[in-house]
């Protein structure tokens, strides 16, 4: 359904999916530390099938992908070492999505998986004028939401070595304290990466189906 762009908005390799109608609200998809793999292209296709214009930029300058935790950790570490550069890629992708002829409305949604969730949260703080809906999938992040105007939906694993319950609770409290709408769900029996079909050690089909049901309803309500 979508197409790969070698030089997408922000300058990095990207994947763009447009709904059958040819237009719709924009949703930015930010990948986990594996890079822009087919899992996240599939997420764009799912969003497009439900009426959204979905853009997923690679957060890695060379478009790298991996299935190795050790390699992913090294790639992600480089991103955090160049925080401002990664912010610039995300901001440019968000602006590029908003400027596409197919994208309707002035505001977009953003969904981030794991590593991408960190930048989804940051984007809502950096561009409160542009982001009205944020979905974070097993990821927490910076806790200053005083300037944000978005509503937030979170999906978290019950057993997660990367995001303990204390971090999830702190994030929810910070968003609520800023006066923003927030709804977090914890999925029983799941671990990190439970929504990624190419991680058979973690994937939970039933939880993933519910995650997407909730996500699509949330985005449709916020971006209608």
Coordinates of N, CA and C in Angstrom, one line a residue:
X1 N 0.8 -1.2 0.0 CA 0.0 0.0 0.0 C 0.9 1.3 0.0
X2 N 2.0 1.2 0.8 CA 2.8 2.4 0.9 C 4.0 2.4 -0.1
X3 N 4.9 3.3 0.1 CA 6.1 3.4 -0.7 C 7.3 3.8 0.1
X4 N 8.4 3.2 -0.2 CA 9.7 3.6 0.4 C 10.3 4.8 -0.2
X5 N 10.7 5.8 0.6 CA 11.3 7.0 0.1 C 12.8 7.0 0.5
X6 N 13.7 7.1 -0.4 CA 15.1 7.1 -0.1 C 15.5 8.4 0.6
X7 N 14.8 9.5 0.3 CA 15.1 10.8 0.9 C 13.8 11.4 1.3
X8 N 13.2 10.9 2.4 CA 11.9 11.4 2.9 C 12.1 12.7 3.6
X9 N 10.9 13.3 4.1 CA 11.0 14.5 4.9 C 11.9 14.3 6.1
X10 N 12.8 15.2 6.3 CA 13.9 15.0 7.3 C 15.2 14.5 6.7
X11 N 15.1 14.1 5.5 CA 16.3 13.7 4.8 C 16.7 12.2 4.9
X12 N 16.1 11.5 5.8 CA 16.4 10.1 6.0 C 15.4 9.2 5.2
X13 N 15.8 7.9 5.0 CA 14.9 6.9 4.4 C 13.6 6.9 5.2
X14 N 12.5 6.8 4.5 CA 11.2 6.8 5.1 C 10.2 5.9 4.4
X15 N 9.1 5.7 5.1 CA 8.0 4.9 4.5 C 6.7 5.7 4.6
X16 N 6.0 5.8 3.5 CA 4.8 6.7 3.4 C 3.6 5.8 2.9
X17 N 2.5 5.8 3.6 CA 1.3 5.1 3.2 C 0.2 6.1 3.2
X18 N -0.6 6.1 2.2 CA -1.7 7.0 2.0 C -3.0 6.2 1.9
X19 N -4.1 6.7 2.5 CA -5.3 5.9 2.4 C -5.9 5.8 1.1
X20 N -6.8 4.8 0.8 CA -7.4 4.7 -0.5 C -8.1 6.0 -1.0
X21 N -8.6 6.8 -0.1 CA -9.3 8.0 -0.5 C -8.3 9.0 -1.0
X22 N -7.0 8.9 -0.8 CA -6.0 9.8 -1.2 C -5.7 10.9 -0.3
X23 N -6.4 11.0 0.8 CA -6.2 12.0 1.8 C -6.7 11.6 3.2
X24 N -6.1 12.3 4.2 CA -6.6 12.0 5.6 C -5.7 12.7 6.6
X25 N -6.0 12.6 7.9 CA -5.2 13.2 8.9 C -3.8 12.5 9.0
X26 N -2.8 13.2 9.3 CA -1.4 12.7 9.4 C -1.1 12.0 10.7
X27 N -0.4 10.9 10.6 CA 0.2 10.3 11.8 C 1.6 9.9 11.5
X28 N 2.5 10.4 12.4 CA 3.9 10.1 12.3 C 4.2 8.8 13.1
X29 N 4.9 7.9 12.5 CA 5.2 6.6 13.2 C 6.7 6.5 13.4
X30 N 7.1 6.4 14.7 CA 8.5 6.4 15.1 C 8.9 5.0 15.6
X31 N 9.9 4.4 14.9 CA 10.2 3.0 15.1 C 11.0 2.7 16.4
X32 N 11.0 1.4 16.8 CA 11.8 1.0 17.9 C 13.3 0.9 17.5
X33 N 14.1 0.5 18.5 CA 15.6 0.6 18.2 C 16.1 -0.3 17.1
X34 N 15.2 -1.2 16.6 CA 15.6 -2.1 15.5 C 15.8 -1.3 14.2
X35 N 15.3 -0.1 14.1 CA 15.3 0.7 12.9 C 14.0 0.6 12.2
X36 N 14.0 1.1 11.0 CA 12.7 1.2 10.2 C 12.5 -0.1 9.5
X37 N 12.1 -1.2 10.2 CA 11.9 -2.5 9.6 C 10.5 -2.6 9.1
X38 N 10.2 -3.7 8.4 CA 8.8 -3.9 7.8 C 7.7 -3.9 8.9
X39 N 8.0 -4.2 10.1 CA 7.0 -4.1 11.2 C 6.4 -2.7 11.2
X40 N 7.3 -1.7 11.1 CA 6.8 -0.3 11.2 C 6.2 0.2 9.9
X41 N 6.7 -0.3 8.8 CA 6.0 -0.1 7.5 C 4.6 -0.6 7.6
X42 N 4.5 -1.9 8.1 CA 3.1 -2.5 8.3 C 2.2 -1.6 9.1
X43 N 2.8 -1.0 10.2 CA 2.0 -0.1 11.0 C 1.5 1.1 10.2
X44 N 2.3 1.6 9.3 CA 1.8 2.7 8.4 C 0.7 2.2 7.5
X45 N 0.8 1.0 7.0 CA -0.2 0.4 6.1 C -1.5 0.3 6.9
X46 N -1.4 -0.2 8.1 CA -2.6 -0.4 8.9 C -3.3 1.0 9.1
X47 N -2.5 2.0 9.4 CA -3.1 3.3 9.7 C -3.7 3.9 8.4
X48 N -3.0 3.7 7.2 CA -3.6 4.1 6.0 C -4.9 3.4 5.6
X49 N -5.0 2.1 5.9 CA -6.2 1.4 5.7 C -7.4 1.9 6.5
X50 N -7.1 2.6 7.6 CA -8.1 3.2 8.4 C -8.2 4.7 8.3
X51 N -7.7 5.2 7.2 CA -8.0 6.6 6.8 C -6.9 7.6 7.1
X52 N -5.7 7.2 7.6 CA -4.7 8.2 7.9 C -3.6 8.2 6.9
X53 N -2.9 9.3 6.8 CA -1.7 9.4 6.0 C -0.6 9.2 7.0
X54 N 0.2 8.1 6.8 CA 1.1 7.7 7.8 C 2.6 7.7 7.2
X55 N 3.4 8.4 8.0 CA 4.8 8.5 7.6 C 5.7 8.0 8.7
X56 N 6.7 7.1 8.3 CA 7.6 6.6 9.3 C 9.0 6.9 8.8
X57 N 9.7 7.9 9.4 CA 11.1 8.2 9.1 C 12.1 7.2 9.8
X58 N 13.2 6.9 9.1 CA 14.2 6.2 9.9 C 14.9 7.2 10.8
X59 N 15.1 6.9 12.0 CA 15.8 7.8 13.0 C 17.3 7.6 12.8
X60 N 17.7 6.6 12.1 CA 19.1 6.4 11.9 C 19.5 7.0 10.5
X61 N 20.6 7.8 10.5 CA 20.9 8.5 9.3 C 21.2 7.7 8.1
X62 N 21.7 6.4 8.3 CA 22.0 5.5 7.2 C 20.9 4.5 6.9
X63 N 19.8 4.7 7.7 CA 18.7 3.8 7.5 C 18.9 2.4 8.0
X64 N 19.8 2.2 8.9 CA 20.2 0.9 9.4 C 19.1 0.2 10.1
X65 N 19.1 -1.1 10.0 CA 18.1 -2.0 10.7 C 18.9 -3.2 11.2
X66 N 18.3 -3.8 12.3 CA 19.0 -5.0 12.9 C 17.9 -5.8 13.6
X67 N 18.2 -7.1 13.8 CA 17.4 -7.9 14.7 C 18.2 -8.3 16.0
X68 N 19.4 -7.7 16.1 CA 20.3 -8.0 17.2 C 20.1 -7.0 18.3
X69 N 19.9 -7.5 19.5 CA 19.7 -6.5 20.7 C 21.0 -5.7 20.9
X70 N 22.2 -6.4 20.8 CA 23.4 -5.7 21.0 C 23.7 -4.6 19.9
X71 N 23.4 -4.9 18.7 CA 23.5 -3.9 17.6 C 22.5 -2.8 17.8
X72 N 21.3 -3.2 18.2 CA 20.2 -2.1 18.4 C 20.6 -1.2 19.5
X73 N 21.2 -1.8 20.5 CA 21.6 -1.0 21.7 C 22.7 0.0 21.3
X74 N 23.6 -0.4 20.4 CA 24.7 0.5 19.9 C 24.1 1.6 19.1
X75 N 23.2 1.2 18.2 CA 22.5 2.2 17.3 C 21.8 3.2 18.1
X76 N 21.0 2.8 19.1 CA 20.2 3.7 19.9 C 21.1 4.6 20.7
X77 N 22.2 4.0 21.2 CA 23.1 4.8 22.0 C 23.7 6.0 21.2
X78 N 23.9 5.8 19.9 CA 24.4 6.9 19.1 C 23.4 7.9 18.9
X79 N 22.1 7.6 18.9 CA 21.0 8.6 18.8 C 21.0 9.4 20.0
X80 N 21.1 8.8 21.2 CA 21.1 9.6 22.4 C 22.3 10.4 22.5
X81 N 23.4 10.0 21.9 CA 24.6 10.8 21.9 C 24.5 12.0 21.0
X82 N 23.5 12.0 20.1 CA 23.3 13.1 19.2 C 21.9 13.6 19.3
X83 N 21.5 13.9 20.5 CA 20.0 14.1 20.7 C 19.5 15.2 19.8
X84 N 20.2 16.3 19.7 CA 19.7 17.4 18.9 C 19.5 17.1 17.4
X85 N 20.4 16.2 16.9 CA 20.3 15.8 15.5 C 19.1 15.0 15.3
X86 N 18.9 14.1 16.2 CA 17.7 13.2 16.1 C 16.4 14.0 16.3
X87 N 16.4 15.0 17.2 CA 15.3 15.9 17.3 C 15.0 16.6 16.0
X88 N 16.0 17.0 15.3 CA 15.9 17.7 14.0 C 15.2 16.8 13.0
X89 N 15.6 15.5 13.0 CA 15.0 14.6 12.0 C 13.6 14.4 12.3
X90 N 13.2 14.2 13.5 CA 11.8 14.0 13.9 C 11.0 15.3 13.6
X91 N 11.5 16.5 13.9 CA 10.8 17.7 13.7 C 10.6 17.9 12.2
X92 N 11.6 17.6 11.4 CA 11.5 17.8 9.9 C 10.5 16.8 9.3
X93 N 10.5 15.6 9.8 CA 9.5 14.6 9.4 C 8.1 15.0 9.7
X94 N 7.9 15.5 10.9 CA 6.6 16.0 11.3 C 6.1 17.1 10.4
X95 N 7.0 18.1 10.2 CA 6.6 19.2 9.3 C 6.4 18.7 7.9
X96 N 7.2 17.8 7.4 CA 7.0 17.3 6.1 C 5.7 16.6 5.9
X97 N 5.3 15.8 6.9 CA 4.0 15.1 6.9 C 2.9 16.1 6.8
X98 N 3.0 17.2 7.6 CA 1.9 18.2 7.7 C 1.8 18.9 6.3
X99 N 2.9 19.0 5.6 CA 2.9 19.7 4.3 C 2.5 18.9 3.1
X100 N 2.4 17.6 3.3 CA 2.0 16.7 2.2 C 0.6 17.1 1.7
X101 N 0.4 17.1 0.4 CA -0.9 17.4 -0.2 C -2.0 16.5 0.3
X102 N -1.6 15.2 0.6 CA -2.6 14.3 1.1 C -3.1 14.5 2.5
X103 N -2.3 15.2 3.3 CA -2.6 15.4 4.7 C -3.6 16.5 5.0
X104 N -4.6 16.1 5.7 CA -5.7 17.1 6.0 C -5.5 17.6 7.4
X105 N -5.9 18.8 7.7 CA -5.8 19.4 9.1 C -4.5 20.0 9.4
X106 N -4.4 20.8 10.4 CA -3.2 21.5 10.8 C -2.4 20.6 11.8
X107 N -3.1 19.7 12.5 CA -2.4 18.9 13.5 C -2.3 17.5 13.2
X108 N -1.3 16.8 13.7 CA -1.0 15.4 13.4 C -1.0 14.6 14.7
X109 N -1.1 13.3 14.6 CA -0.8 12.4 15.7 C 0.5 11.8 15.5
X110 N 1.0 11.2 16.6 CA 2.3 10.5 16.5 C 2.2 9.2 17.4
X111 N 2.7 8.1 16.9 CA 2.8 6.9 17.6 C 4.3 6.4 17.6
X112 N 4.8 6.1 18.8 CA 6.2 5.7 18.9 C 6.3 4.4 19.7
X113 N 7.1 3.5 19.1 CA 7.3 2.2 19.7 C 8.7 2.2 20.4
X114 N 8.7 1.9 21.7 CA 9.9 1.8 22.5 C 10.8 3.0 22.3
X115 N 11.9 2.9 21.7 CA 12.8 4.0 21.4 C 12.0 5.2 20.8
X116 N 11.1 4.9 19.8 CA 10.4 5.9 19.1 C 9.4 6.6 20.0
X117 N 8.9 5.9 21.1 CA 8.0 6.5 22.0 C 8.7 7.7 22.8
X118 N 10.0 7.5 23.1 CA 10.7 8.6 23.7 C 10.6 9.9 22.9
X119 N 10.8 9.7 21.5 CA 10.8 10.9 20.7 C 9.4 11.4 20.4
X120 N 8.4 10.5 20.4 CA 7.0 10.9 20.3 C 6.7 11.9 21.4
X121 N 7.1 11.5 22.6 CA 6.8 12.4 23.8 C 7.5 13.7 23.7
X122 N 8.7 13.7 23.2 CA 9.5 14.9 23.0 C 8.9 15.8 22.0
X123 N 8.4 15.2 20.9 CA 7.8 16.0 19.8 C 6.6 16.7 20.3
X124 N 5.8 16.1 21.2 CA 4.6 16.8 21.6 C 4.9 18.0 22.5
X125 N 6.1 18.0 23.1 CA 6.5 19.1 23.9 C 7.2 20.2 23.0
X126 N 7.9 19.8 22.0 CA 8.6 20.7 21.1 C 7.6 21.4 20.2
X127 N 6.6 20.7 19.7 CA 5.6 21.3 18.8 C 4.2 21.1 19.3
X128 N 3.8 21.8 20.3 CA 2.5 21.8 20.8 C 1.4 22.3 19.9
X129 N 1.9 23.1 18.9 CA 0.9 23.7 17.9 C 0.6 22.6 16.9
X130 N 1.4 21.6 16.7 CA 1.3 20.7 15.6 C 0.8 19.3 16.0
X131 N 1.0 18.9 17.3 CA 0.7 17.5 17.7 C -0.5 17.5 18.7
X132 N -1.5 16.8 18.3 CA -2.7 16.8 19.2 C -3.0 15.4 19.8
X133 N -2.3 14.4 19.3 CA -2.5 13.1 19.8 C -1.2 12.3 19.8
X134 N -0.9 11.7 21.0 CA 0.4 10.9 21.1 C 0.0 9.5 21.6
X135 N 0.6 8.5 21.0 CA 0.5 7.1 21.4 C 1.9 6.6 21.7
X136 N 2.2 6.2 22.9 CA 3.4 5.6 23.3 C 3.3 4.2 23.6
X137 N 4.1 3.4 22.9 CA 4.0 1.9 23.1 C 5.2 1.4 23.8
X138 N 5.0 0.9 25.0 CA 6.0 0.5 26.0 C 7.2 1.4 26.0
X139 N 6.9 2.7 26.2 CA 8.0 3.7 26.3 C 7.6 4.9 27.2
X140 N 8.5 5.3 28.1 CA 8.4 6.5 28.8 C 9.4 7.5 28.3
X141 N 9.5 8.7 29.0 CA 10.4 9.7 28.5 C 10.4 10.9 29.4
X142 N 10.9 12.0 28.8 CA 11.0 13.3 29.5 C 9.7 13.7 30.2
X143 N 9.8 14.3 31.4 CA 8.6 14.5 32.2 C 8.1 15.9 32.3
X144 N 8.5 16.8 31.4 CA 8.0 18.1 31.4 C 7.0 18.3 30.3
X145 N 5.7 18.4 30.6 CA 4.6 18.5 29.6 C 3.9 19.8 29.8
X146 N 4.5 20.8 30.4 CA 3.9 22.0 30.7 C 3.4 22.8 29.4
X147 N 4.2 22.6 28.3 CA 3.8 23.3 27.1 C 3.0 22.5 26.1
X148 N 2.8 21.2 26.4 CA 2.1 20.3 25.5 C 0.6 20.6 25.5
X149 N 0.0 20.3 24.3 CA -1.4 20.4 24.2 C -2.1 19.1 23.8
X150 N -1.3 18.1 23.7 CA -1.9 16.8 23.1 C -2.6 16.0 24.2
X151 N -3.4 15.0 23.7 CA -3.9 14.0 24.5 C -3.0 12.8 24.4
X152 N -2.9 11.9 25.4 CA -1.9 10.9 25.4 C -2.6 9.5 25.7
X153 N -2.1 8.5 24.9 CA -2.5 7.1 25.1 C -1.3 6.3 25.2
X154 N -1.2 5.5 26.3 CA -0.1 4.6 26.5 C -0.4 3.2 26.6
X155 N 0.5 2.3 26.0 CA 0.3 0.9 26.0 C 1.6 0.3 26.7
X156 N 1.4 -0.4 27.8 CA 2.6 -0.9 28.5 C 2.5 -2.4 28.8
X157 N 3.6 -3.0 28.9 CA 3.7 -4.5 29.3 C 3.7 -4.6 30.8
X158 N 3.1 -5.7 31.2 CA 3.0 -6.0 32.6 C 4.4 -6.3 33.2
X159 N 5.2 -7.1 32.4 CA 6.5 -7.4 32.8 C 7.6 -6.9 31.9
X160 N 8.2 -5.8 32.3 CA 9.0 -5.0 31.3 C 10.3 -4.6 32.0
X161 N 11.4 -5.2 31.6 CA 12.7 -4.9 32.3 C 13.2 -3.5 31.8
X162 N 12.7 -3.0 30.7 CA 13.1 -1.7 30.2 C 12.3 -0.5 30.8
X163 N 11.0 -0.8 31.1 CA 10.1 0.2 31.6 C 9.4 -0.3 32.8
X164 N 10.0 -0.2 34.0 CA 9.3 -0.7 35.2 C 8.1 0.1 35.6
X165 N 7.2 -0.5 36.4 CA 5.9 0.2 36.7 C 6.1 1.6 37.3
X166 N 7.2 1.8 38.0 CA 7.4 3.1 38.6 C 7.6 4.2 37.6
X167 N 8.3 3.8 36.5 CA 8.5 4.8 35.4 C 7.2 5.1 34.7
X168 N 6.4 4.1 34.5 CA 5.1 4.3 33.8 C 4.2 5.2 34.7
X169 N 4.2 4.9 36.0 CA 3.3 5.7 36.9 C 3.8 7.2 37.0
X170 N 5.1 7.4 36.9 CA 5.7 8.7 37.0 C 5.3 9.5 35.7
X171 N 5.4 8.8 34.6 CA 5.0 9.5 33.3 C 3.6 9.9 33.4
X172 N 2.7 9.0 33.7 CA 1.3 9.3 33.8 C 1.0 10.5 34.7
X173 N 1.7 10.5 35.9 CA 1.5 11.5 36.8 C 1.9 12.9 36.3
X174 N 3.1 12.9 35.6 CA 3.6 14.1 35.0 C 2.6 14.7 34.0
X175 N 2.1 13.8 33.1 CA 1.2 14.3 32.1 C -0.1 14.8 32.7
X176 N -0.6 14.1 33.7 CA -1.8 14.5 34.4 C -1.6 15.8 35.1
X177 N -0.5 16.0 35.7 CA -0.2 17.2 36.5 C -0.1 18.4 35.6
X178 N 0.2 18.2 34.3 CA 0.3 19.3 33.3 C -1.1 19.6 32.8
X179 N -2.1 18.9 33.2 CA -3.5 19.2 32.8 C -3.9 18.5 31.5
X180 N -3.1 17.6 31.0 CA -3.4 16.9 29.7 C -4.2 15.6 30.0
X181 N -5.0 15.3 29.0 CA -5.7 14.1 29.0 C -4.8 12.9 28.8
X182 N -4.9 11.9 29.7 CA -4.0 10.7 29.6 C -4.7 9.4 29.9
X183 N -4.5 8.4 29.1 CA -5.1 7.1 29.4 C -4.0 6.1 29.2
X184 N -3.6 5.3 30.2 CA -2.6 4.3 30.1 C -3.2 2.9 30.3
X185 N -2.8 1.9 29.5 CA -3.2 0.6 29.6 C -2.0 -0.3 29.8
X186 N -2.2 -1.3 30.7 CA -1.1 -2.3 31.0 C -1.7 -3.6 30.5
X187 N -1.0 -4.4 29.7 CA -1.4 -5.6 29.1 C -0.9 -6.8 29.9
X188 N -1.8 -7.5 30.6 CA -1.4 -8.6 31.5 C -0.6 -9.7 30.7
X189 N 0.4 -10.2 31.4 CA 1.2 -11.3 30.8 C 2.2 -11.0 29.7
X190 N 2.3 -9.7 29.4 CA 3.1 -9.3 28.2 C 4.5 -8.8 28.7
X191 N 5.4 -8.8 27.8 CA 6.7 -8.2 28.0 C 7.0 -7.1 26.9
X192 N 8.2 -6.5 27.0 CA 8.6 -5.5 26.1 C 8.5 -6.1 24.6
X193 N 8.2 -5.3 23.7 CA 8.1 -5.6 22.2 C 6.9 -6.5 21.9
X194 N 5.9 -6.6 22.8 CA 4.8 -7.5 22.6 C 4.0 -7.2 21.4
X195 N 4.1 -6.0 20.8 CA 3.3 -5.6 19.7 C 4.0 -5.8 18.4
X196 N 5.2 -6.5 18.4 CA 6.0 -6.6 17.2 C 6.1 -8.0 16.7
X197 N 5.4 -8.4 15.6 CA 5.3 -9.8 15.2 C 6.6 -10.5 14.9
X198 N 7.6 -9.7 14.6 CA 8.9 -10.3 14.3 C 9.7 -10.6 15.5
X199 N 9.1 -10.4 16.7 CA 9.8 -10.8 18.0 C 9.0 -11.9 18.6
X200 N 9.1 -13.1 18.1 CA 8.3 -14.3 18.6 C 8.5 -14.6 20.0
X201 N 9.6 -14.2 20.6 CA 9.8 -14.4 22.1 C 8.9 -13.4 22.9
X202 N 8.4 -12.4 22.3 CA 7.6 -11.4 23.0 C 6.2 -11.1 22.5
X203 N 6.0 -11.4 21.2 CA 4.8 -11.0 20.5 C 3.5 -11.7 21.1
X204 N 2.5 -10.9 21.3 CA 1.2 -11.3 21.9 C 0.1 -10.8 20.9
X205 N -0.4 -11.7 20.1 CA -1.4 -11.3 19.1 C -2.6 -10.7 19.7
X206 N -3.1 -11.3 20.8 CA -4.4 -10.8 21.4 C -4.2 -9.4 21.9
X207 N -3.1 -9.2 22.7 CA -2.8 -7.9 23.2 C -2.6 -6.8 22.1
X208 N -1.9 -7.3 21.0 CA -1.7 -6.4 19.9 C -2.9 -5.9 19.2
X209 N -3.9 -6.9 19.1 CA -5.1 -6.5 18.4 C -5.9 -5.5 19.3
X210 N -5.9 -5.7 20.6 CA -6.5 -4.7 21.5 C -5.8 -3.4 21.5
X211 N -4.5 -3.4 21.4 CA -3.7 -2.2 21.3 C -4.1 -1.4 20.1
X212 N -4.2 -2.0 19.0 CA -4.6 -1.3 17.7 C -6.0 -0.8 17.7
X213 N -6.9 -1.6 18.3 CA -8.3 -1.2 18.4 C -8.4 0.1 19.2
X214 N -7.7 0.1 20.3 CA -7.7 1.3 21.2 C -7.0 2.5 20.5
X215 N -5.9 2.2 19.8 CA -5.1 3.3 19.2 C -5.9 3.9 18.0
X216 N -6.6 3.1 17.2 CA -7.3 3.7 16.1 C -8.5 4.5 16.5
X217 N -9.2 4.0 17.6 CA -10.3 4.8 18.1 C -9.8 6.1 18.7
X218 N -8.7 6.1 19.4 CA -8.1 7.3 19.9 C -7.7 8.3 18.9
X219 N -7.0 7.9 17.8 CA -6.6 8.7 16.8 C -7.8 9.3 16.0
X220 N -8.8 8.5 15.7 CA -9.9 9.0 15.0 C -10.7 10.0 15.8
X221 N -10.7 9.9 17.1 CA -11.4 10.8 18.0 C -10.6 12.2 18.0
X222 N -9.3 12.1 18.1 CA -8.5 13.3 18.2 C -8.2 14.0 17.0
X223 N -8.2 13.3 15.8 CA -7.8 13.9 14.6 C -8.9 14.0 13.6
X224 N -10.1 13.8 14.0 CA -11.3 13.9 13.1 C -11.4 15.3 12.6

